[in-house]
Short mmCIF file of C-alpha atoms in Angstrom, two decimals:
data_model
loop_
_atom_site.label_atom_id
_atom_site.label_comp_id
_atom_site.label_asym_id
_atom_site.label_seq_id
_atom_site.Cartn_x
_atom_site.Cartn_y
_atom_site.Cartn_z
CA MET A 27 -9.52 -3.11 7.93
CA ALA A 28 -6.60 -3.10 10.16
CA SER A 29 -5.32 -5.67 8.09
CA LEU A 30 -5.26 -3.25 4.97
CA ASP A 31 -3.46 -1.15 6.55
CA LEU A 32 -0.89 -3.36 7.43
CA LEU A 33 -0.69 -4.31 3.63
CA GLU A 34 -0.80 -0.42 2.61
CA ARG A 35 2.45 -0.01 5.10
CA LYS A 36 4.06 -3.14 4.27
CA LEU A 37 3.59 -2.32 0.29
CA LEU A 38 4.55 1.26 1.02
CA LYS A 39 8.29 -0.16 2.57
CA ILE A 40 9.18 -2.15 0.00
CA ILE A 41 8.55 -0.10 -2.17
CA ALA A 42 9.85 2.29 -0.87
CA GLU A 43 13.15 -0.02 -0.05
CA THR A 44 13.59 0.33 -3.73
CA GLU A 45 12.54 2.98 -5.13
CA SER A 46 11.76 7.03 -3.75
CA VAL A 47 8.23 7.16 -3.29
CA LYS A 48 5.89 10.42 -2.88
CA LEU A 49 3.50 10.17 -1.16
CA LYS A 50 0.86 13.54 -1.02
CA ARG A 51 -0.15 14.08 2.73
CA GLN A 52 -3.86 14.70 3.54
CA TRP A 53 -4.87 17.07 6.14
CA ILE A 54 -7.38 16.12 8.34
CA ILE A 55 -9.58 19.09 10.26
CA GLY A 56 -11.47 17.97 13.85
CA ASN A 57 -12.00 14.71 13.98
CA LYS A 58 -10.79 11.99 12.43
CA HIS A 59 -13.06 9.83 10.41
CA PRO A 60 -12.31 5.84 9.77
CA GLU A 61 -11.24 5.30 6.32
CA ILE A 62 -13.47 3.87 4.12
CA GLU A 63 -12.16 0.42 2.41
CA GLU A 64 -12.38 1.25 -0.52
CA GLU A 65 -10.38 4.48 -0.53
CA GLN A 66 -7.55 1.68 1.05
CA ARG A 67 -7.88 -1.13 -1.58
CA LYS A 68 -7.98 1.93 -4.38
CA ARG A 69 -4.16 2.63 -3.32
CA ILE A 70 -3.09 -0.64 -2.74
CA GLY A 71 -4.05 -0.30 -6.22
CA LEU A 72 -1.62 2.24 -6.93
CA LEU A 73 0.92 0.56 -5.07
CA LEU A 74 0.87 -2.30 -7.03
CA ARG A 75 1.07 -0.73 -10.32
CA ARG A 76 4.37 -0.29 -9.76
CA LEU A 77 4.65 -4.47 -9.67
CA ASP A 78 6.60 -4.27 -13.03
CA GLN A 79 9.05 -2.10 -12.28
CA LEU A 80 10.72 -3.60 -9.11
CA PRO A 81 13.70 -6.19 -8.70
CA PRO A 82 13.02 -9.82 -9.06
CA ALA A 83 13.15 -10.25 -5.20
CA LYS A 84 11.30 -7.52 -4.04
CA ARG A 85 8.66 -8.42 -6.78
CA GLN A 86 8.77 -11.96 -5.20
CA GLU A 87 8.51 -10.47 -1.97
CA VAL A 88 5.23 -8.63 -2.98
CA LEU A 89 4.22 -11.24 -4.04
CA GLU A 90 4.23 -13.62 -1.31
CA LEU A 91 2.57 -10.86 0.97
CA LEU A 92 -0.48 -10.41 -1.42
CA GLU A 93 -0.60 -14.08 -1.22
CA LEU A 94 -0.52 -14.26 2.58
CA TYR A 95 -3.34 -11.24 2.75
CA ASN A 96 -5.52 -13.43 0.32
CA TRP A 97 -5.45 -10.54 -1.94
#
């Protein structure tokens, strides 16, 4: 699951370099519960929807990153 977290962070960084990204913050009260892998995959899927909007060089960078993580 750590690799999904790292993949998500790298995707956010690449996308944020080319366009502004608005993120919703989630307030957690009390003990932090571990994230469910399914939720992380959904967030990564939402980031990948922006793939067509990226310049070709950034798009290639994302595709190489996805290949590295066997996505």
